[in-house]
Amino acid sequence: MKRVVKLLQGNEACVEGALMAGVRFFGGYPITPSTEIAEGMARRLPTIGGRFIQMEDEIGSIASIIGASCAGVKSMTATSGPGFSLMQENIGYAYITETPTVIVNVQRGGPSTGLPTKVSQSDTMQAGHGTHGDYYAIALVPSSVQEVLHFTIKAVNLSERFRTPVILLLDEVMAHMREKVDIPNPDEIEIVERKRPTVPPDWYKHFALTATGVSAMASFGDGYRYNITGLIHDELGFPTAEPSEIVAMLDKLKQKIVKHAESICEFETNGMEDDPKVAILSYGIVARAAKQAVIIAREHRLKVGAIRPTAIWPLATDSLRKRLKNVRQLIVAELNQGQLINLMKQHIDQRHTEIIPLQRYDGEIISPGQIFNKIKEIKHHGSEI
Amino acid sequence: MADNSQKTDEPSLDKEKTKDDSDKESKGVSQAPLTIFYHWCKSCNICIAFCPQKVFEPDRDGKPIIAHPDSCTQCAFCWLHCPDLAIVSNEK
Amino acid sequence: MAQKSDMAQKSDVVHHYLRPKKKFPHVWCSGCGLGVILGSLIRSIDSLQMSKNDIVVCSGIGCSSRLPVYIDFNTLHTTHGRAIAFATGIKVAKPKLKVIVVTGDGDCLAIGGNHFIHACRRNIDITVILANNWIYGMTGGQFSPTTPTGSRGTTAPYGNLEQPFDPTSLAIAAGAAYVARSTVYHVNQLDKMIKGGLEKKGFSLVEIISNCHTYYGRLNREGDPVKMLQWQKKHAMPIEAARKLPPEKLEDKFITGVLHDVDKEEYCHRYDRLIRELANASRERS
């Protein structure tokens, strides 16, 4: 098979990935810096029998993609900070109704209108806890345009596998920069479809409690008629106020995500093989700079490593702790006033590992040189690297 | 495959939720022109007040008793306006 | 007598559509108009002779929103004000489904107003059943966008300072193809209005004046269900009759019947046309 290689913008790679994953409905609303995704979908979807709609606002956008998914069509939306905030209530609705769908959030400077054309990672916490109530999110964080394509496919697959909304967390640089992208052949990629019911309609429970924690899902029009509601509900989808049924439903929603944290959230490491005492933790675009900083440091005979998660939510904290067991000082590099660092302080034993902030929130990306200077600064303060 | 999940112990008039209509007929109190599902009726007085033939009279709980069955002309007003869907015509 | 037996036959058609596993009696107050709307909607759907599998009924939040759970279709109880946006996604994704939204004056016209006017503008084939009882019932009697000026609500203790708007003229101005109004008293007319809306290819609105005696009636001394239904009977004026009357005869009346009915291309039909055109164009190119 001929290799297809393209020079793509992050947003364009996202569209490619989504269509390969089987997305055939996009409901969106224009907002910098994600608009190119909507534009790509508007152009491409009708050529492959799919459907695009520009809704009147972001609340309508997320509502429409949940509706489309209920009708059996893989769906997606894309937005940025302000729109992501508007979508939160219905993200919670997709979570409690266990409706698969994908929400791309291209982070820009916040809060409020913030810095529409500038980069940031200041929606890190919102991606995991933006909606009200106990909520366990999946939020993937790619670190290259090639990965944007693959993580979009992974986001769609995870939403179908676990019957839940999945956030794809990009940022303005990742969305707009162009890189060489190797377009995989359809037969090279795994496409996941939601589990269909194997019982006749009369026996079907849209929210059945199962061993795997994921219920089979029939679509509207399939011959299975059932009720979906945002109220806490029983297995049939009827509202319930029975304490035991409430706990069963909420535990089901939590466990099906948390139990699979290790498979959803993997780690890429650079320079960790020889157990460096100093490491840099970051994600997304900053992880690129960290990788480069490790190379520079090693050239200066400074034994340093870098580690980045492929998902922020759920964070595979056990696996992370194992990987950091020899690390005495962890630099947490992020484009905000400190969010990822709070997760580290929560999950890493600070008596064993000092957690050092490296934050930038002036609209520019953290450069490799800036990370390297922080490494030298630590060394200057007497740590043996 | 009715799921009789009524938790309270209802009197025998309790409306069995089954797909089989004939069963429904026997459970309701069938008096000539109409069948009334008293378990569903919330005594709103609409049928009693509006029945053009004054067929109904309220019982102690305000629920409609078919006091004058012969006056009923099957005009359909009562079951079209019953908010509880608790009235069904027996006319075949 | 055939006409009667047909009517008699209709009396228990409703019960064929109620969900066997859902606990009855329903949740609404004694005498609430929503029960009448439930029966009317079912009879109208039944007249379409469509498979239950192809009917989707959505709702938002409010007393009206508790209707779909009782009926044996694909039912979606969504978030406050957003039912129409959810319904849009369903309809566009799978146009063969008949999509109906049951909503209330607060749900549809306050928080949901933006989605309402844009669905009208798009002329998407959705039928909106708007139960208008001039009050927020579920949350205990606050005034709504249709509460008459001067009327009381728990959040308008001195009388509503605002002007209500008329959802039917709003829908017509925004581009809806079919707009009708009826009441929970004029049930035969209501059945026809809903049936007309369901059969319409395009956006259809059926506004239904309903009674909330528990809050609106009590707070405004308009009495019990019977009195409120009598008010509806006295103040409704079918559009056919209204056309023949001078304005002063219509002062304390509201108009019922089909208020607007035009034919124009429906949104999904236009989108399907685009898909076909693009497919033809690509075939010609290859």
mmCIF file of C-alpha atoms in Angstrom, chain A residues 69-332:
data_model
loop_
_atom_site.group_PDB
_atom_site.id
_atom_site.type_symbol
_atom_site.label_atom_id
_atom_site.label_comp_id
_atom_site.label_asym_id
_atom_site.label_seq_id
_atom_site.Cartn_x
_atom_site.Cartn_y
_atom_site.Cartn_z
ATOM 1 C CA SER A 69 -25.098 9.469 19.416
ATOM 2 C CA CYS A 70 -28.410 8.334 20.907
ATOM 3 C CA ALA A 71 -29.563 7.870 17.307
ATOM 4 C CA GLY A 72 -26.576 5.575 16.754
ATOM 5 C CA VAL A 73 -24.183 7.905 14.953
ATOM 6 C CA LYS A 74 -20.627 8.510 16.229
ATOM 7 C CA SER A 75 -20.438 12.217 16.982
ATOM 8 C CA MET A 76 -18.009 14.971 17.962
ATOM 9 C CA THR A 77 -17.747 18.672 18.716
ATOM 10 C CA ALA A 78 -14.800 21.008 19.076
ATOM 11 C CA THR A 79 -14.474 24.186 21.084
ATOM 12 C CA SER A 80 -12.201 26.273 23.278
ATOM 13 C CA GLY A 81 -12.325 27.704 26.827
ATOM 14 C CA PRO A 82 -15.471 29.820 26.787
ATOM 15 C CA GLY A 83 -17.399 27.212 24.789
ATOM 16 C CA PHE A 84 -16.008 24.405 26.912
ATOM 17 C CA SER A 85 -17.402 26.162 29.977
ATOM 18 C CA LEU A 86 -20.847 26.408 28.350
ATOM 19 C CA MET A 87 -20.762 22.699 27.537
ATOM 20 C CA GLN A 88 -20.117 21.474 31.051
ATOM 21 C CA GLU A 89 -23.704 20.769 32.121
ATOM 22 C CA ASN A 90 -24.349 18.578 29.080
ATOM 23 C CA ILE A 91 -20.974 16.842 29.427
ATOM 24 C CA GLY A 92 -22.334 15.730 32.783
ATOM 25 C CA TYR A 93 -25.524 14.641 30.980
ATOM 26 C CA ALA A 94 -23.508 12.529 28.517
ATOM 27 C CA TYR A 95 -21.650 11.031 31.504
ATOM 28 C CA ILE A 96 -24.749 10.049 33.506
ATOM 29 C CA THR A 97 -26.636 8.799 30.452
ATOM 30 C CA GLU A 98 -23.504 6.905 29.367
ATOM 31 C CA THR A 99 -23.682 8.299 25.850
ATOM 32 C CA PRO A 100 -20.480 7.992 23.802
ATOM 33 C CA THR A 101 -19.271 11.229 22.214
ATOM 34 C CA VAL A 102 -16.053 13.253 21.863
ATOM 35 C CA ILE A 103 -15.456 16.868 22.890
ATOM 36 C CA VAL A 104 -12.277 18.498 21.575
ATOM 37 C CA ASN A 105 -11.136 21.421 23.719
ATOM 38 C CA VAL A 106 -8.374 23.529 22.159
ATOM 39 C CA GLN A 107 -6.981 25.414 25.127
ATOM 40 C CA ARG A 108 -6.339 29.143 24.782
ATOM 41 C CA GLY A 109 -5.427 31.827 27.257
ATOM 42 C CA GLY A 110 -8.023 32.137 30.000
ATOM 43 C CA PRO A 111 -9.987 32.884 32.030
ATOM 44 C CA SER A 112 -12.964 34.484 30.275
ATOM 45 C CA THR A 113 -12.193 35.806 26.784
ATOM 46 C CA GLY A 114 -8.559 35.675 27.849
ATOM 47 C CA LEU A 115 -6.068 35.295 25.022
ATOM 48 C CA PRO A 116 -8.026 33.819 22.101
ATOM 49 C CA THR A 117 -5.011 33.355 19.835
ATOM 50 C CA LYS A 118 -2.491 32.460 22.512
ATOM 51 C CA VAL A 119 -1.570 29.137 24.016
ATOM 52 C CA SER A 120 -2.269 27.895 27.543
ATOM 53 C CA GLN A 121 -2.969 24.733 29.519
ATOM 54 C CA SER A 122 -5.241 26.494 31.987
ATOM 55 C CA ASP A 123 -8.248 24.214 31.366
ATOM 56 C CA THR A 124 -6.424 21.169 32.829
ATOM 57 C CA MET A 125 -8.625 20.963 35.931
ATOM 58 C CA GLN A 126 -11.808 21.929 34.081
ATOM 59 C CA ALA A 127 -11.246 19.027 31.683
ATOM 60 C CA GLY A 128 -11.577 16.697 34.657
ATOM 61 C CA HIS A 129 -13.966 18.492 36.956
ATOM 62 C CA GLY A 130 -15.798 21.081 34.903
ATOM 63 C CA THR A 131 -19.282 19.719 35.413
ATOM 64 C CA HIS A 132 -21.073 19.618 38.734
ATOM 65 C CA GLY A 133 -21.330 16.453 40.808
ATOM 66 C CA ASP A 134 -19.046 13.459 41.174
ATOM 67 C CA TYR A 135 -17.660 12.996 37.687
ATOM 68 C CA TYR A 136 -14.791 10.835 36.390
ATOM 69 C CA ALA A 137 -13.508 12.146 33.071
ATOM 70 C CA ILE A 138 -11.354 10.803 30.295
ATOM 71 C CA ALA A 139 -9.136 13.532 28.804
ATOM 72 C CA LEU A 140 -6.415 12.616 26.312
ATOM 73 C CA VAL A 141 -3.454 14.924 25.719
ATOM 74 C CA PRO A 142 -1.513 14.440 22.445
ATOM 75 C CA SER A 143 1.897 15.966 22.004
ATOM 76 C CA SER A 144 2.325 16.113 18.202
ATOM 77 C CA VAL A 145 0.160 16.597 15.118
ATOM 78 C CA GLN A 146 0.639 12.900 14.305
ATOM 79 C CA GLU A 147 -0.585 12.093 17.787
ATOM 80 C CA VAL A 148 -3.567 14.416 17.391
ATOM 81 C CA LEU A 149 -4.737 12.124 14.583
ATOM 82 C CA HIS A 150 -4.172 8.936 16.594
ATOM 83 C CA PHE A 151 -5.524 10.331 19.874
ATOM 84 C CA THR A 152 -8.685 11.487 18.112
ATOM 85 C CA ILE A 153 -9.211 7.897 16.973
ATOM 86 C CA LYS A 154 -8.392 6.722 20.507
ATOM 87 C CA ALA A 155 -10.867 9.237 21.969
ATOM 88 C CA VAL A 156 -13.667 7.965 19.736
ATOM 89 C CA ASN A 157 -12.754 4.358 20.528
ATOM 90 C CA LEU A 158 -12.650 4.974 24.282
ATOM 91 C CA SER A 159 -16.023 6.757 24.174
ATOM 92 C CA GLU A 160 -17.535 3.770 22.371
ATOM 93 C CA ARG A 161 -15.783 1.183 24.555
ATOM 94 C CA PHE A 162 -16.779 2.786 27.862
ATOM 95 C CA ARG A 163 -19.980 4.521 26.719
ATOM 96 C CA THR A 164 -18.915 7.860 28.065
ATOM 97 C CA PRO A 165 -17.947 11.352 26.831
ATOM 98 C CA VAL A 166 -14.213 11.701 26.110
ATOM 99 C CA ILE A 167 -12.318 14.983 26.089
ATOM 100 C CA LEU A 168 -9.482 15.513 23.607
ATOM 101 C CA LEU A 169 -7.386 18.285 25.159
ATOM 102 C CA LEU A 170 -5.317 20.255 22.658
ATOM 103 C CA ASP A 171 -3.902 23.754 22.829
ATOM 104 C CA GLU A 172 -3.581 26.647 20.376
ATOM 105 C CA VAL A 173 -0.068 25.710 19.284
ATOM 106 C CA MET A 174 -0.874 22.015 18.836
ATOM 107 C CA ALA A 175 -3.992 23.000 16.883
ATOM 108 C CA HIS A 176 -2.369 25.444 14.525
ATOM 109 C CA MET A 177 1.170 24.185 13.988
ATOM 110 C CA ARG A 178 1.784 22.056 10.910
ATOM 111 C CA GLU A 179 3.778 18.839 10.908
ATOM 112 C CA LYS A 180 4.369 15.856 8.684
ATOM 113 C CA VAL A 181 1.611 13.300 9.311
ATOM 114 C CA ASP A 182 1.713 9.689 8.209
ATOM 115 C CA ILE A 183 -1.902 8.858 7.329
ATOM 116 C CA PRO A 184 -2.469 5.255 8.480
ATOM 117 C CA ASN A 185 -4.239 2.800 6.203
ATOM 118 C CA PRO A 186 -7.749 1.975 7.374
ATOM 119 C CA ASP A 187 -6.768 -1.634 8.036
ATOM 120 C CA GLU A 188 -3.893 -0.534 10.270
ATOM 121 C CA ILE A 189 -6.081 1.149 12.859
ATOM 122 C CA GLU A 190 -8.428 -0.419 15.411
ATOM 123 C CA ILE A 191 -11.985 0.931 15.254
ATOM 124 C CA VAL A 192 -14.195 0.227 18.268
ATOM 125 C CA GLU A 193 -18.002 0.103 18.026
ATOM 126 C CA ARG A 194 -20.299 0.315 21.031
ATOM 127 C CA LYS A 195 -21.462 -3.030 22.366
ATOM 128 C CA ARG A 196 -24.888 -3.879 20.925
ATOM 129 C CA PRO A 197 -27.563 -5.693 22.933
ATOM 130 C CA THR A 198 -27.769 -9.468 22.616
ATOM 131 C CA VAL A 199 -31.177 -9.791 24.303
ATOM 132 C CA PRO A 200 -34.624 -9.226 22.836
ATOM 133 C CA PRO A 201 -36.216 -5.786 23.362
ATOM 134 C CA ASP A 202 -38.444 -6.887 26.259
ATOM 135 C CA TRP A 203 -35.379 -7.906 28.262
ATOM 136 C CA TYR A 204 -33.228 -4.912 27.368
ATOM 137 C CA LYS A 205 -31.959 -2.608 30.125
ATOM 138 C CA HIS A 206 -30.223 0.455 28.684
ATOM 139 C CA PHE A 207 -28.289 0.917 31.927
ATOM 140 C CA ALA A 208 -27.783 -2.723 32.911
ATOM 141 C CA LEU A 209 -25.297 -3.299 35.714
ATOM 142 C CA THR A 210 -22.763 -5.717 34.187
ATOM 143 C CA ALA A 211 -19.477 -7.343 35.214
ATOM 144 C CA THR A 212 -17.477 -5.141 32.834
ATOM 145 C CA GLY A 213 -19.308 -2.085 34.081
ATOM 146 C CA VAL A 214 -20.322 -1.159 30.518
ATOM 147 C CA SER A 215 -23.909 -1.772 29.364
ATOM 148 C CA ALA A 216 -24.814 -2.806 25.833
ATOM 149 C CA MET A 217 -26.287 0.136 23.917
ATOM 150 C CA ALA A 218 -29.121 0.067 21.414
ATOM 151 C CA SER A 219 -29.757 3.177 19.317
ATOM 152 C CA PHE A 220 -33.019 5.046 18.849
ATOM 153 C CA GLY A 221 -34.855 3.377 15.981
ATOM 154 C CA ASP A 222 -33.205 -0.029 16.496
ATOM 155 C CA GLY A 223 -36.377 -1.647 17.813
ATOM 156 C CA TYR A 224 -35.399 -1.229 21.472
ATOM 157 C CA ARG A 225 -37.507 1.415 23.185
ATOM 158 C CA TYR A 226 -36.270 2.813 26.492
ATOM 159 C CA ASN A 227 -36.023 5.987 28.550
ATOM 160 C CA ILE A 228 -32.914 8.123 28.973
ATOM 161 C CA THR A 229 -32.834 10.803 31.670
ATOM 162 C CA GLY A 230 -30.381 13.065 33.394
ATOM 163 C CA LEU A 231 -32.039 12.195 36.693
ATOM 164 C CA ILE A 232 -30.297 9.453 38.627
ATOM 165 C CA HIS A 233 -31.995 6.386 37.228
ATOM 166 C CA ASP A 234 -32.328 2.639 37.625
ATOM 167 C CA GLU A 235 -31.208 0.039 35.095
ATOM 168 C CA LEU A 236 -34.310 0.684 32.970
ATOM 169 C CA GLY A 237 -33.636 4.412 32.863
ATOM 170 C CA PHE A 238 -36.535 5.334 35.140
ATOM 171 C CA PRO A 239 -35.823 8.054 37.697
ATOM 172 C CA THR A 240 -35.093 6.656 41.148
ATOM 173 C CA ALA A 241 -34.554 8.011 44.637
ATOM 174 C CA GLU A 242 -33.763 4.574 46.148
ATOM 175 C CA PRO A 243 -30.460 5.036 48.032
ATOM 176 C CA SER A 244 -29.167 1.605 46.998
ATOM 177 C CA GLU A 245 -29.941 2.259 43.323
ATOM 178 C CA ILE A 246 -28.292 5.699 43.496
ATOM 179 C CA VAL A 247 -25.045 4.271 44.877
ATOM 180 C CA ALA A 248 -25.078 1.381 42.386
ATOM 181 C CA MET A 249 -25.430 3.799 39.458
ATOM 182 C CA LEU A 250 -22.778 6.291 40.615
ATOM 183 C CA ASP A 251 -20.295 3.537 41.484
ATOM 184 C CA LYS A 252 -20.838 1.984 38.080
ATOM 185 C CA LEU A 253 -20.084 5.297 36.339
ATOM 186 C CA LYS A 254 -16.916 5.793 38.446
ATOM 187 C CA GLN A 255 -15.514 2.288 38.334
ATOM 188 C CA LYS A 256 -15.751 1.876 34.576
ATOM 189 C CA ILE A 257 -13.308 4.806 34.221
ATOM 190 C CA VAL A 258 -11.080 4.552 37.300
ATOM 191 C CA LYS A 259 -10.624 0.787 36.964
ATOM 192 C CA HIS A 260 -9.136 1.306 33.472
ATOM 193 C CA ALA A 261 -6.865 4.248 34.344
ATOM 194 C CA GLU A 262 -3.720 2.215 33.624
ATOM 195 C CA SER A 263 -4.851 1.330 30.080
ATOM 196 C CA ILE A 264 -6.229 4.784 29.258
ATOM 197 C CA CYS A 265 -3.290 6.762 30.635
ATOM 198 C CA GLU A 266 0.144 5.592 29.435
ATOM 199 C CA PHE A 267 3.463 7.361 29.848
ATOM 200 C CA GLU A 268 6.191 8.317 27.379
ATOM 201 C CA THR A 269 9.626 8.802 28.922
ATOM 202 C CA ASN A 270 12.891 10.229 27.656
ATOM 203 C CA GLY A 271 16.193 9.694 29.427
ATOM 204 C CA MET A 272 14.650 7.775 32.339
ATOM 205 C CA GLU A 273 16.496 4.510 31.633
ATOM 206 C CA ASP A 274 19.448 5.326 33.875
ATOM 207 C CA ASP A 275 17.241 6.427 36.797
ATOM 208 C CA PRO A 276 17.977 10.187 36.863
ATOM 209 C CA LYS A 277 17.290 11.968 40.180
ATOM 210 C CA VAL A 278 15.771 14.974 38.387
ATOM 211 C CA ALA A 279 12.871 14.659 35.959
ATOM 212 C CA ILE A 280 10.462 16.944 34.170
ATOM 213 C CA LEU A 281 6.748 16.163 34.137
ATOM 214 C CA SER A 282 4.601 17.921 31.514
ATOM 215 C CA TYR A 283 2.029 17.183 28.834
ATOM 216 C CA GLY A 284 1.010 18.308 25.373
ATOM 217 C CA ILE A 285 3.101 20.974 23.682
ATOM 218 C CA VAL A 286 5.294 21.495 26.801
ATOM 219 C CA ALA A 287 6.363 17.834 26.684
ATOM 220 C CA ARG A 288 8.041 18.641 23.353
ATOM 221 C CA ALA A 289 10.199 21.294 25.020
ATOM 222 C CA ALA A 290 10.953 18.940 27.919
ATOM 223 C CA LYS A 291 12.182 16.259 25.501
ATOM 224 C CA GLN A 292 14.527 18.784 23.900
ATOM 225 C CA ALA A 293 15.684 20.061 27.314
ATOM 226 C CA VAL A 294 16.704 16.504 28.285
ATOM 227 C CA ILE A 295 18.872 16.307 25.142
ATOM 228 C CA ILE A 296 20.525 19.660 25.944
ATOM 229 C CA ALA A 297 21.079 18.686 29.604
ATOM 230 C CA ARG A 298 22.581 15.343 28.640
ATOM 231 C CA GLU A 299 24.958 17.198 26.300
ATOM 232 C CA HIS A 300 26.014 19.118 29.411
ATOM 233 C CA ARG A 301 26.441 15.793 31.243
ATOM 234 C CA LEU A 302 23.430 16.506 33.445
ATOM 235 C CA LYS A 303 21.530 13.260 34.055
ATOM 236 C CA VAL A 304 17.919 14.346 33.611
ATOM 237 C CA GLY A 305 14.798 12.639 32.302
ATOM 238 C CA ALA A 306 11.341 13.639 31.097
ATOM 239 C CA ILE A 307 7.999 11.935 31.495
ATOM 240 C CA ARG A 308 4.611 12.775 30.034
ATOM 241 C CA PRO A 309 1.151 11.178 30.392
ATOM 242 C CA THR A 310 -1.016 10.472 27.320
ATOM 243 C CA ALA A 311 -4.101 11.275 29.436
ATOM 244 C CA ILE A 312 -4.579 13.780 32.250
ATOM 245 C CA TRP A 313 -7.851 12.166 33.330
ATOM 246 C CA PRO A 314 -7.779 9.540 34.668
ATOM 247 C CA LEU A 315 -4.163 9.865 35.769
ATOM 248 C CA ALA A 316 -2.521 6.425 36.266
ATOM 249 C CA THR A 317 -1.040 7.450 39.597
ATOM 250 C CA ASP A 318 0.251 3.976 40.614
ATOM 251 C CA SER A 319 2.186 3.632 37.381
ATOM 252 C CA LEU A 320 3.432 7.227 37.724
ATOM 253 C CA ARG A 321 4.709 6.623 41.252
ATOM 254 C CA LYS A 322 6.582 3.512 40.098
ATOM 255 C CA ARG A 323 8.253 5.493 37.306
ATOM 256 C CA LEU A 324 9.253 8.273 39.729
ATOM 257 C CA LYS A 325 10.609 6.006 42.493
ATOM 258 C CA ASN A 326 14.212 7.186 41.913
ATOM 259 C CA VAL A 327 13.311 10.814 41.209
ATOM 260 C CA ARG A 328 14.241 13.196 44.035
ATOM 261 C CA GLN A 329 13.205 16.407 42.260
ATOM 262 C CA LEU A 330 10.299 16.616 39.843
ATOM 263 C CA ILE A 331 9.969 19.764 37.773
ATOM 264 C CA VAL A 332 6.304 20.203 36.791
#
